[in-house]
Amino acid sequence: MENNKVITENDYPIAKLWIFKTPIIIVLINVVALFFGRYYPVLVLAFPVYLIANPLIRNNFHYSLEEKLLTIRQGVISKKQINLPYGVIQNVFLKQDLFERIFGLATLRIENASQAGGARNIRTQQEQENVGASGNKVNIPGLKKQDAEELKELILKKIKENPIEDSQ
């Protein structure tokens, strides 16, 4: 693979199945709840919301591995672009919840050295698991596990090639 080739979500796409993850979980929770004589109408109301929101979120999330930067563009209503130099990336790892393990998917998590995710910006676990950049974390969910592993290796290689320059 060429060293200067820009890698994008077209090369390592988010699986369409990811879009349906939350609606599938909502249906399963309600089926199990009905089995025990319970019913959660809030979950039924949330079902169509996620069927609309997840495709919008996915269609408005783009990433690219460029020569010196990891670029994230995201946002349905409020658009933002994050340019992350490889030298500030501290952690790159894969996460798999039960749903992802069953369907052979994984989430690639990239954490940088900024203080944006520190104590002054405490977020709940659920907020940290969403697609895109939040605080000092970037999540790329719904990747095929093999694609996630390859993307991780590409980012680690870029980190070694582009160390942070000492400003002194």
Tab-separated table of N, CA and C in Angstrom:
chain	number	residue	atom	x	y	z
A	1	MET	N	0.839	-1.174	0.000
A	1	MET	CA	0.000	0.000	0.000
A	1	MET	C	0.887	1.242	0.000
A	2	GLU	N	0.540	2.223	-0.827
A	2	GLU	CA	1.328	3.445	-0.911
A	2	GLU	C	1.337	4.182	0.413
A	3	ASN	N	2.469	4.766	0.734
A	3	ASN	CA	2.623	5.475	1.994
A	3	ASN	C	1.818	6.771	2.024
A	4	ASN	N	1.659	7.464	0.869
A	4	ASN	CA	0.985	8.753	0.836
A	4	ASN	C	-0.491	8.641	0.453
A	5	LYS	N	-0.984	7.461	0.256
A	5	LYS	CA	-2.388	7.277	-0.102
A	5	LYS	C	-3.274	7.667	1.087
A	6	VAL	N	-4.296	8.459	0.808
A	6	VAL	CA	-5.243	8.850	1.851
A	6	VAL	C	-6.236	7.709	2.037
A	7	ILE	N	-6.353	7.233	3.279
A	7	ILE	CA	-7.277	6.150	3.621
A	7	ILE	C	-8.551	6.805	4.164
A	8	THR	N	-9.709	6.374	3.676
A	8	THR	CA	-10.981	6.947	4.138
A	8	THR	C	-11.954	5.839	4.524
A	9	GLU	N	-13.158	6.278	4.927
A	9	GLU	CA	-14.187	5.297	5.278
A	9	GLU	C	-14.641	4.491	4.063
A	10	ASN	N	-14.287	4.918	2.863
A	10	ASN	CA	-14.585	4.112	1.677
A	10	ASN	C	-13.707	2.865	1.637
A	11	ASP	N	-12.484	2.966	2.202
A	11	ASP	CA	-11.562	1.827	2.248
A	11	ASP	C	-11.907	0.868	3.388
A	12	TYR	N	-12.350	1.433	4.514
A	12	TYR	CA	-12.713	0.650	5.706
A	12	TYR	C	-14.076	1.151	6.190
A	13	PRO	N	-15.153	0.701	5.538
A	13	PRO	CA	-16.485	1.259	5.832
A	13	PRO	C	-17.093	0.742	7.132
A	14	ILE	N	-17.965	1.569	7.683
A	14	ILE	CA	-18.783	1.160	8.822
A	14	ILE	C	-19.897	0.285	8.266
A	15	ALA	N	-20.056	-0.903	8.831
A	15	ALA	CA	-21.049	-1.863	8.346
A	15	ALA	C	-22.463	-1.309	8.516
A	16	LYS	N	-23.304	-1.571	7.523
A	16	LYS	CA	-24.697	-1.124	7.602
A	16	LYS	C	-25.405	-1.727	8.808
A	17	LEU	N	-24.965	-2.902	9.232
A	17	LEU	CA	-25.563	-3.551	10.400
A	17	LEU	C	-25.453	-2.675	11.642
A	18	TRP	N	-24.368	-1.865	11.741
A	18	TRP	CA	-24.205	-0.985	12.905
A	18	TRP	C	-25.392	-0.034	13.045
A	19	ILE	N	-25.932	0.415	11.913
A	19	ILE	CA	-27.070	1.344	11.935
A	19	ILE	C	-28.244	0.732	12.690
A	20	PHE	N	-28.386	-0.581	12.617
A	20	PHE	CA	-29.534	-1.257	13.225
A	20	PHE	C	-29.239	-1.839	14.602
A	21	LYS	N	-28.037	-1.591	15.126
A	21	LYS	CA	-27.656	-2.154	16.422
A	21	LYS	C	-28.639	-1.774	17.528
A	22	THR	N	-28.871	-0.492	17.726
A	22	THR	CA	-29.762	-0.049	18.804
A	22	THR	C	-31.195	-0.512	18.584
A	23	PRO	N	-31.775	-0.369	17.369
A	23	PRO	CA	-33.130	-0.898	17.176
A	23	PRO	C	-33.242	-2.402	17.451
A	24	ILE	N	-32.228	-3.174	17.074
A	24	ILE	CA	-32.253	-4.617	17.341
A	24	ILE	C	-32.244	-4.872	18.844
A	25	ILE	N	-31.402	-4.136	19.567
A	25	ILE	CA	-31.340	-4.296	21.025
A	25	ILE	C	-32.672	-3.903	21.660
A	26	ILE	N	-33.305	-2.836	21.168
A	26	ILE	CA	-34.617	-2.409	21.688
A	26	ILE	C	-35.649	-3.512	21.499
A	27	VAL	N	-35.673	-4.107	20.322
A	27	VAL	CA	-36.626	-5.193	20.052
A	27	VAL	C	-36.356	-6.371	20.978
A	28	LEU	N	-35.094	-6.762	21.139
A	28	LEU	CA	-34.760	-7.893	22.011
A	28	LEU	C	-35.156	-7.628	23.464
A	29	ILE	N	-34.907	-6.413	23.955
A	29	ILE	CA	-35.290	-6.077	25.331
A	29	ILE	C	-36.796	-6.189	25.502
A	30	ASN	N	-37.552	-5.678	24.529
A	30	ASN	CA	-39.016	-5.745	24.643
A	30	ASN	C	-39.542	-7.175	24.534
A	31	VAL	N	-38.928	-7.988	23.697
A	31	VAL	CA	-39.361	-9.388	23.588
A	31	VAL	C	-39.130	-10.116	24.906
A	32	VAL	N	-37.940	-9.921	25.492
A	32	VAL	CA	-37.641	-10.551	26.780
A	32	VAL	C	-38.570	-10.006	27.860
A	33	ALA	N	-38.795	-8.692	27.856
A	33	ALA	CA	-39.683	-8.081	28.853
A	33	ALA	C	-41.103	-8.621	28.729
A	34	LEU	N	-41.591	-8.767	27.501
A	34	LEU	CA	-42.941	-9.320	27.288
A	34	LEU	C	-43.033	-10.754	27.785
A	35	PHE	N	-41.959	-11.499	27.626
A	35	PHE	CA	-41.907	-12.866	28.116
A	35	PHE	C	-42.133	-12.914	29.631
A	36	PHE	N	-41.655	-11.884	30.343
A	36	PHE	CA	-41.822	-11.805	31.791
A	36	PHE	C	-43.013	-10.937	32.195
A	37	GLY	N	-43.891	-10.632	31.239
A	37	GLY	CA	-45.104	-9.880	31.543
A	37	GLY	C	-44.897	-8.389	31.705
A	38	ARG	N	-43.818	-7.858	31.212
A	38	ARG	CA	-43.533	-6.420	31.278
A	38	ARG	C	-43.601	-5.833	29.869
A	39	TYR	N	-43.732	-4.522	29.833
A	39	TYR	CA	-43.777	-3.825	28.554
A	39	TYR	C	-43.193	-2.436	28.766
A	40	TYR	N	-42.310	-1.996	27.892
A	40	TYR	CA	-41.657	-0.702	28.019
A	40	TYR	C	-41.999	0.185	26.815
A	41	PRO	N	-43.065	0.971	26.918
A	41	PRO	CA	-43.479	1.809	25.783
A	41	PRO	C	-42.434	2.843	25.377
A	42	VAL	N	-41.599	3.279	26.319
A	42	VAL	CA	-40.543	4.242	25.985
A	42	VAL	C	-39.598	3.639	24.951
A	43	LEU	N	-39.293	2.356	25.103
A	43	LEU	CA	-38.413	1.706	24.137
A	43	LEU	C	-39.070	1.622	22.764
A	44	VAL	N	-40.379	1.394	22.748
A	44	VAL	CA	-41.100	1.337	21.472
A	44	VAL	C	-41.050	2.700	20.789
A	45	LEU	N	-41.149	3.767	21.578
A	45	LEU	CA	-41.058	5.116	21.016
A	45	LEU	C	-39.634	5.427	20.541
A	46	ALA	N	-38.638	4.882	21.221
A	46	ALA	CA	-37.241	5.128	20.846
A	46	ALA	C	-36.865	4.413	19.544
A	47	PHE	N	-37.532	3.322	19.239
A	47	PHE	CA	-37.216	2.514	18.062
A	47	PHE	C	-37.171	3.340	16.771
A	48	PRO	N	-38.255	4.075	16.420
A	48	PRO	CA	-38.185	4.855	15.167
A	48	PRO	C	-37.167	5.999	15.226
A	49	VAL	N	-36.939	6.544	16.416
A	49	VAL	CA	-35.949	7.615	16.553
A	49	VAL	C	-34.573	7.103	16.123
A	50	TYR	N	-34.203	5.916	16.607
A	50	TYR	CA	-32.902	5.357	16.253
A	50	TYR	C	-32.849	4.934	14.786
A	51	LEU	N	-33.975	4.507	14.226
A	51	LEU	CA	-33.991	4.148	12.806
A	51	LEU	C	-33.749	5.363	11.919
A	52	ILE	N	-34.070	6.541	12.425
A	52	ILE	CA	-33.817	7.778	11.677
A	52	ILE	C	-32.452	8.359	12.039
A	53	ALA	N	-32.137	8.403	13.342
A	53	ALA	CA	-30.913	9.069	13.807
A	53	ALA	C	-29.644	8.345	13.370
A	54	ASN	N	-29.573	7.032	13.530
A	54	ASN	CA	-28.338	6.314	13.221
A	54	ASN	C	-27.899	6.454	11.761
A	55	PRO	N	-28.811	6.336	10.779
A	55	PRO	CA	-28.358	6.571	9.393
A	55	PRO	C	-27.878	8.008	9.167
A	56	LEU	N	-28.531	8.987	9.807
A	56	LEU	CA	-28.091	10.380	9.672
A	56	LEU	C	-26.694	10.570	10.259
A	57	ILE	N	-26.487	10.006	11.446
A	57	ILE	CA	-25.177	10.108	12.095
A	57	ILE	C	-24.115	9.456	11.221
A	58	ARG	N	-24.401	8.250	10.730
A	58	ARG	CA	-23.438	7.521	9.899
A	58	ARG	C	-23.122	8.276	8.611
A	59	ASN	N	-24.142	8.829	7.961
A	59	ASN	CA	-23.930	9.527	6.692
A	59	ASN	C	-23.197	10.853	6.862
A	60	ASN	N	-23.142	11.361	8.078
A	60	ASN	CA	-22.473	12.630	8.346
A	60	ASN	C	-21.207	12.442	9.182
A	61	PHE	N	-20.643	11.248	9.140
A	61	PHE	CA	-19.378	10.950	9.813
A	61	PHE	C	-18.377	10.470	8.769
A	62	HIS	N	-17.248	11.164	8.697
A	62	HIS	CA	-16.214	10.803	7.729
A	62	HIS	C	-14.855	10.884	8.412
A	63	TYR	N	-14.001	9.955	8.080
A	63	TYR	CA	-12.641	9.993	8.611
A	63	TYR	C	-11.667	9.748	7.469
A	64	SER	N	-10.461	10.281	7.646
A	64	SER	CA	-9.414	10.018	6.663
A	64	SER	C	-8.065	10.012	7.360
A	65	LEU	N	-7.233	9.070	6.952
A	65	LEU	CA	-5.848	8.991	7.417
A	65	LEU	C	-5.009	9.620	6.324
A	66	GLU	N	-4.543	10.822	6.606
A	66	GLU	CA	-3.733	11.552	5.641
A	66	GLU	C	-2.278	11.392	6.015
A	67	GLU	N	-1.401	12.098	5.322
A	67	GLU	CA	0.032	11.924	5.558
A	67	GLU	C	0.442	12.268	6.987
A	68	LYS	N	-0.043	13.394	7.513
A	68	LYS	CA	0.373	13.860	8.846
A	68	LYS	C	-0.762	13.910	9.858
A	69	LEU	N	-2.025	13.769	9.407
A	69	LEU	CA	-3.182	13.968	10.280
A	69	LEU	C	-4.237	12.889	10.114
A	70	LEU	N	-4.915	12.600	11.216
A	70	LEU	CA	-6.171	11.860	11.188
A	70	LEU	C	-7.253	12.929	11.200
A	71	THR	N	-8.074	12.961	10.171
A	71	THR	CA	-9.116	13.978	10.060
A	71	THR	C	-10.479	13.342	10.272
A	72	ILE	N	-11.267	13.961	11.148
A	72	ILE	CA	-12.633	13.517	11.431
A	72	ILE	C	-13.565	14.655	11.064
A	73	ARG	N	-14.569	14.381	10.246
A	73	ARG	CA	-15.628	15.343	9.943
A	73	ARG	C	-16.932	14.700	10.382
A	74	GLN	N	-17.695	15.428	11.174
A	74	GLN	CA	-18.927	14.852	11.702
A	74	GLN	C	-19.944	15.937	11.994
A	75	GLY	N	-21.179	15.498	12.212
A	75	GLY	CA	-22.228	16.399	12.650
A	75	GLY	C	-23.415	16.415	11.712
A	76	VAL	N	-24.600	16.222	12.273
A	76	VAL	CA	-25.834	16.286	11.498
A	76	VAL	C	-26.305	17.734	11.439
A	77	ILE	N	-26.423	18.375	12.585
A	77	ILE	CA	-26.884	19.759	12.656
A	77	ILE	C	-25.698	20.704	12.789
A	78	SER	N	-24.834	20.419	13.741
A	78	SER	CA	-23.641	21.220	13.974
A	78	SER	C	-22.444	20.459	13.421
A	79	LYS	N	-21.870	20.968	12.358
A	79	LYS	CA	-20.740	20.304	11.697
A	79	LYS	C	-19.438	20.680	12.383
A	80	LYS	N	-18.532	19.702	12.515
A	80	LYS	CA	-17.202	20.014	13.023
A	80	LYS	C	-16.178	19.116	12.350
A	81	GLN	N	-14.958	19.644	12.287
A	81	GLN	CA	-13.836	18.896	11.729
A	81	GLN	C	-12.714	18.911	12.743
A	82	ILE	N	-12.151	17.746	12.998
A	82	ILE	CA	-11.037	17.611	13.921
A	82	ILE	C	-9.853	17.099	13.123
A	83	ASN	N	-8.715	17.804	13.236
A	83	ASN	CA	-7.469	17.384	12.602
A	83	ASN	C	-6.523	16.973	13.708
A	84	LEU	N	-6.286	15.684	13.810
A	84	LEU	CA	-5.502	15.129	14.903
A	84	LEU	C	-4.129	14.690	14.396
A	85	PRO	N	-3.059	15.405	14.791
A	85	PRO	CA	-1.714	14.960	14.391
A	85	PRO	C	-1.410	13.592	15.003
A	86	TYR	N	-0.785	12.731	14.246
A	86	TYR	CA	-0.506	11.381	14.739
A	86	TYR	C	0.359	11.397	15.992
A	87	GLY	N	1.211	12.402	16.128
A	87	GLY	CA	2.115	12.478	17.271
A	87	GLY	C	1.425	12.644	18.609
A	88	VAL	N	0.174	13.114	18.627
A	88	VAL	CA	-0.520	13.305	19.907
A	88	VAL	C	-1.404	12.114	20.273
A	89	ILE	N	-1.479	11.132	19.408
A	89	ILE	CA	-2.296	9.948	19.702
A	89	ILE	C	-1.565	9.087	20.727
A	90	GLN	N	-2.266	8.772	21.830
A	90	GLN	CA	-1.665	7.961	22.895
A	90	GLN	C	-2.078	6.499	22.824
A	91	ASN	N	-3.342	6.248	22.537
A	91	ASN	CA	-3.860	4.870	22.545
A	91	ASN	C	-4.676	4.612	21.288
A	92	VAL	N	-4.502	3.428	20.743
A	92	VAL	CA	-5.327	2.950	19.644
A	92	VAL	C	-5.664	1.512	19.989
A	93	PHE	N	-6.960	1.222	20.161
A	93	PHE	CA	-7.324	-0.145	20.512
A	93	PHE	C	-8.709	-0.495	19.988
A	94	LEU	N	-8.971	-1.790	19.965
A	94	LEU	CA	-10.259	-2.302	19.513
A	94	LEU	C	-11.126	-2.640	20.709
A	95	LYS	N	-12.401	-2.386	20.565
A	95	LYS	CA	-13.376	-2.770	21.585
A	95	LYS	C	-14.467	-3.573	20.889
A	96	GLN	N	-14.990	-4.550	21.588
A	96	GLN	CA	-16.100	-5.338	21.074
A	96	GLN	C	-17.087	-5.589	22.195
A	97	ASP	N	-18.316	-5.111	22.017
A	97	ASP	CA	-19.359	-5.495	22.959
A	97	ASP	C	-19.970	-6.808	22.455
A	98	LEU	N	-20.952	-7.322	23.151
A	98	LEU	CA	-21.546	-8.612	22.789
A	98	LEU	C	-22.112	-8.595	21.376
A	99	PHE	N	-22.846	-7.537	21.026
A	99	PHE	CA	-23.421	-7.409	19.688
A	99	PHE	C	-22.329	-7.485	18.630
A	100	GLU	N	-21.249	-6.743	18.844
A	100	GLU	CA	-20.170	-6.719	17.862
A	100	GLU	C	-19.485	-8.077	17.758
A	101	ARG	N	-19.300	-8.757	18.874
A	101	ARG	CA	-18.687	-10.093	18.827
A	101	ARG	C	-19.550	-11.058	18.031
A	102	ILE	N	-20.851	-11.027	18.260
A	102	ILE	CA	-21.762	-11.940	17.561
A	102	ILE	C	-21.698	-11.734	16.055
A	103	PHE	N	-21.614	-10.465	15.619
A	103	PHE	CA	-21.672	-10.158	14.191
A	103	PHE	C	-20.308	-9.878	13.558
A	104	GLY	N	-19.217	-10.141	14.290
A	104	GLY	CA	-17.881	-9.989	13.725
A	104	GLY	C	-17.470	-8.542	13.482
A	105	LEU	N	-17.979	-7.636	14.301
A	105	LEU	CA	-17.656	-6.217	14.176
A	105	LEU	C	-16.757	-5.777	15.329
A	106	ALA	N	-16.235	-4.564	15.233
A	106	ALA	CA	-15.426	-3.996	16.307
A	106	ALA	C	-15.473	-2.478	16.220
A	107	THR	N	-15.185	-1.837	17.347
A	107	THR	CA	-15.059	-0.380	17.401
A	107	THR	C	-13.584	-0.052	17.566
A	108	LEU	N	-13.085	0.830	16.716
A	108	LEU	CA	-11.715	1.305	16.842
A	108	LEU	C	-11.756	2.570	17.688
A	109	ARG	N	-11.027	2.569	18.802
A	109	ARG	CA	-10.979	3.735	19.699
A	109	ARG	C	-9.598	4.339	19.625
A	110	ILE	N	-9.565	5.651	19.405
A	110	ILE	CA	-8.326	6.409	19.323
A	110	ILE	C	-8.395	7.473	20.405
A	111	GLU	N	-7.385	7.514	21.280
A	111	GLU	CA	-7.349	8.506	22.350
A	111	GLU	C	-6.119	9.369	22.162
A	112	ASN	N	-6.318	10.685	22.329
A	112	ASN	CA	-5.176	11.583	22.168
A	112	ASN	C	-4.746	12.169	23.501
A	113	ALA	N	-3.685	12.958	23.462
A	113	ALA	CA	-3.066	13.465	24.680
A	113	ALA	C	-3.689	14.756	25.194
A	114	SER	N	-4.758	15.230	24.564
A	114	SER	CA	-5.342	16.503	25.005
A	114	SER	C	-6.039	16.347	26.347
A	115	GLN	N	-6.296	17.465	26.977
A	115	GLN	CA	-7.012	17.472	28.257
A	115	GLN	C	-8.514	17.577	28.059
A	116	ALA	N	-8.998	17.581	26.811
A	116	ALA	CA	-10.424	17.773	26.538
A	116	ALA	C	-11.290	16.702	27.168
A	117	GLY	N	-10.740	15.539	27.429
A	117	GLY	CA	-11.532	14.472	28.017
A	117	GLY	C	-11.293	14.323	29.503
A	118	GLY	N	-10.644	15.302	30.123
A	118	GLY	CA	-10.277	15.222	31.534
A	118	GLY	C	-11.443	15.425	32.476
A	119	ALA	N	-11.114	15.699	33.734
A	119	ALA	CA	-12.115	15.785	34.795
A	119	ALA	C	-13.144	16.873	34.549
A	120	ARG	N	-12.765	17.959	33.884
A	120	ARG	CA	-13.728	19.034	33.680
A	120	ARG	C	-14.760	18.684	32.610
A	121	ASN	N	-14.540	17.588	31.900
A	121	ASN	CA	-15.426	17.205	30.804
A	121	ASN	C	-15.876	15.751	30.979
A	122	ILE	N	-16.317	15.427	32.187
A	122	ILE	CA	-16.720	14.052	32.483
A	122	ILE	C	-17.965	13.704	31.679
A	123	ARG	N	-17.926	12.544	31.052
A	123	ARG	CA	-19.055	12.073	30.243
A	123	ARG	C	-19.463	10.692	30.735
A	124	THR	N	-20.712	10.353	30.476
A	124	THR	CA	-21.162	9.014	30.847
A	124	THR	C	-20.573	8.001	29.890
A	125	GLN	N	-20.573	6.744	30.282
A	125	GLN	CA	-20.046	5.672	29.442
A	125	GLN	C	-20.767	5.627	28.096
A	126	GLN	N	-22.082	5.808	28.089
A	126	GLN	CA	-22.844	5.740	26.847
A	126	GLN	C	-22.421	6.850	25.887
A	127	GLU	N	-22.195	8.053	26.367
A	127	GLU	CA	-21.783	9.147	25.498
A	127	GLU	C	-20.428	8.857	24.876
A	128	GLN	N	-19.549	8.176	25.594
A	128	GLN	CA	-18.222	7.888	25.084
A	128	GLN	C	-18.241	6.806	24.009
A	129	GLU	N	-19.299	6.051	23.916
A	129	GLU	CA	-19.362	4.952	22.964
A	129	GLU	C	-19.917	5.361	21.610
A	130	ASN	N	-20.356	6.588	21.451
A	130	ASN	CA	-20.965	7.022	20.203
A	130	ASN	C	-19.944	7.131	19.087
A	131	VAL	N	-20.449	7.238	17.871
A	131	VAL	CA	-19.598	7.390	16.702
A	131	VAL	C	-18.972	8.785	16.697
A	132	GLY	N	-17.717	8.860	16.275
A	132	GLY	CA	-17.073	10.150	16.101
A	132	GLY	C	-16.240	10.606	17.276
A	133	ALA	N	-15.898	11.889	17.252
A	133	ALA	CA	-15.015	12.477	18.246
A	133	ALA	C	-15.811	13.086	19.379
A	134	SER	N	-15.341	12.818	20.598
A	134	SER	CA	-15.941	13.381	21.792
A	134	SER	C	-14.838	13.502	22.835
A	135	GLY	N	-14.587	14.723	23.297
A	135	GLY	CA	-13.491	14.919	24.238
A	135	GLY	C	-12.174	14.564	23.589
A	136	ASN	N	-11.405	13.706	24.229
A	136	ASN	CA	-10.118	13.307	23.652
A	136	ASN	C	-10.177	11.910	23.036
A	137	LYS	N	-11.389	11.468	22.686
A	137	LYS	CA	-11.564	10.134	22.110
A	137	LYS	C	-12.242	10.224	20.751
A	138	VAL	N	-11.857	9.305	19.874
A	138	VAL	CA	-12.518	9.144	18.585
A	138	VAL	C	-12.938	7.688	18.498
A	139	ASN	N	-14.216	7.454	18.222
A	139	ASN	CA	-14.725	6.094	18.042
A	139	ASN	C	-15.141	5.897	16.594
A	140	ILE	N	-14.664	4.825	16.009
A	140	ILE	CA	-15.118	4.409	14.687
A	140	ILE	C	-15.752	3.037	14.882
A	141	PRO	N	-17.074	3.007	15.084
A	141	PRO	CA	-17.746	1.744	15.387
A	141	PRO	C	-18.179	1.003	14.124
A	142	GLY	N	-18.572	-0.247	14.316
A	142	GLY	CA	-19.190	-1.011	13.242
A	142	GLY	C	-18.260	-1.420	12.127
A	143	LEU	N	-16.964	-1.448	12.392
A	143	LEU	CA	-16.015	-1.930	11.388
A	143	LEU	C	-15.971	-3.449	11.439
A	144	LYS	N	-15.770	-4.087	10.293
A	144	LYS	CA	-15.494	-5.519	10.330
A	144	LYS	C	-14.236	-5.683	11.170
A	145	LYS	N	-14.178	-6.747	11.960
A	145	LYS	CA	-13.052	-6.903	12.887
A	145	LYS	C	-11.711	-6.858	12.162
A	146	GLN	N	-11.609	-7.517	11.034
A	146	GLN	CA	-10.349	-7.525	10.286
A	146	GLN	C	-10.009	-6.117	9.796
A	147	ASP	N	-11.018	-5.370	9.317
A	147	ASP	CA	-10.782	-3.991	8.878
A	147	ASP	C	-10.310	-3.120	10.040
A	148	ALA	N	-10.923	-3.309	11.208
A	148	ALA	CA	-10.535	-2.532	12.388
A	148	ALA	C	-9.080	-2.813	12.766
A	149	GLU	N	-8.683	-4.080	12.696
A	149	GLU	CA	-7.299	-4.444	13.017
A	149	GLU	C	-6.322	-3.836	12.015
A	150	GLU	N	-6.682	-3.870	10.725
A	150	GLU	CA	-5.818	-3.282	9.696
A	150	GLU	C	-5.712	-1.769	9.870
A	151	LEU	N	-6.826	-1.122	10.155
A	151	LEU	CA	-6.840	0.323	10.360
A	151	LEU	C	-6.003	0.702	11.584
A	152	LYS	N	-6.115	-0.095	12.626
A	152	LYS	CA	-5.297	0.129	13.828
A	152	LYS	C	-3.812	0.059	13.478
A	153	GLU	N	-3.405	-0.954	12.719
A	153	GLU	CA	-1.998	-1.096	12.336
A	153	GLU	C	-1.530	0.072	11.470
A	154	LEU	N	-2.395	0.547	10.583
A	154	LEU	CA	-2.043	1.700	9.756
A	154	LEU	C	-1.820	2.943	10.614
A	155	ILE	N	-2.689	3.149	11.605
A	155	ILE	CA	-2.556	4.315	12.490
A	155	ILE	C	-1.285	4.187	13.330
A	156	LEU	N	-1.014	2.994	13.861
A	156	LEU	CA	0.216	2.800	14.653
A	156	LEU	C	1.457	3.071	13.811
A	157	LYS	N	1.419	2.658	12.552
A	157	LYS	CA	2.538	2.918	11.644
A	157	LYS	C	2.703	4.420	11.428
A	158	LYS	N	1.593	5.128	11.242
A	158	LYS	CA	1.640	6.585	11.040
A	158	LYS	C	2.159	7.290	12.297
A	159	ILE	N	1.811	6.771	13.476
A	159	ILE	CA	2.302	7.358	14.730
A	159	ILE	C	3.823	7.254	14.784
A	160	LYS	N	4.371	6.097	14.401
A	160	LYS	CA	5.830	5.918	14.410
A	160	LYS	C	6.521	6.811	13.386
A	161	GLU	N	5.861	7.021	12.250
A	161	GLU	CA	6.429	7.846	11.180
A	161	GLU	C	6.330	9.339	11.488
A	162	ASN	N	5.405	9.732	12.358
A	162	ASN	CA	5.126	11.151	12.624
A	162	ASN	C	5.137	11.451	14.111
A	163	PRO	N	6.289	11.316	14.761
A	163	PRO	CA	6.332	11.624	16.203
A	163	PRO	C	6.083	13.110	16.427
A	164	ILE	N	5.610	13.427	17.629
A	164	ILE	CA	5.356	14.830	17.978
A	164	ILE	C	6.705	15.547	18.027
A	165	GLU	N	6.741	16.719	17.433
A	165	GLU	CA	7.986	17.486	17.427
A	165	GLU	C	8.119	18.263	18.724
A	166	ASP	N	9.298	18.255	19.273
A	166	ASP	CA	9.566	19.008	20.503
A	166	ASP	C	9.635	20.489	20.159
A	167	SER	N	8.855	21.298	20.865
A	167	SER	CA	8.771	22.726	20.557
A	167	SER	C	9.898	23.535	21.179
A	168	GLN	N	10.800	22.899	21.914
A	168	GLN	CA	11.880	23.657	22.578
A	168	GLN	C	13.112	23.748	21.720
